[in-house]
């Protein structure tokens, strides 16, 4: 992370503006589902997150600039077996990116930078873009402190579910 202080004569305001936006963002329910073979999971879409924060930041004269800070892609070939027993090769691209989001206060000149990580695997040419979307979505989700009511740590498989609240054990 990095921080640029306000211009001379201005009081710091960027963090208070971001805090106001965080306070106005309500819990979101996952609105997208991915099903791949043996499992499926639901998640909050990038569109839903950006729709919730964009106008709130803009109203406070806070701009956000998103860019890819670094990117690495490995191409991997693997052998698979068809139902008829014949082998074939599948080529996939695994991309990892680091995303940079710079928040800039249009009134004080302050800036604040955060980073997000994204990783994606794709048999076509979309792994980099999927990694960017994933990193952007996750960075906004965590930066804006958006609750979902469904924590990843409560899952043993990483899949979203419908687990209810867990009652803390009562001391003996």
XYZ file of C-alpha atoms in Angstrom, residues 10 54 77 99 118 169-170:
7
model
C -5.889 20.848 2.897
C -19.057 3.871 -8.008
C -0.350 -29.128 -21.627
C -3.937 -5.367 -9.741
C -6.008 -12.713 -9.209
C -19.737 -23.103 22.699
C -20.902 -22.370 26.227
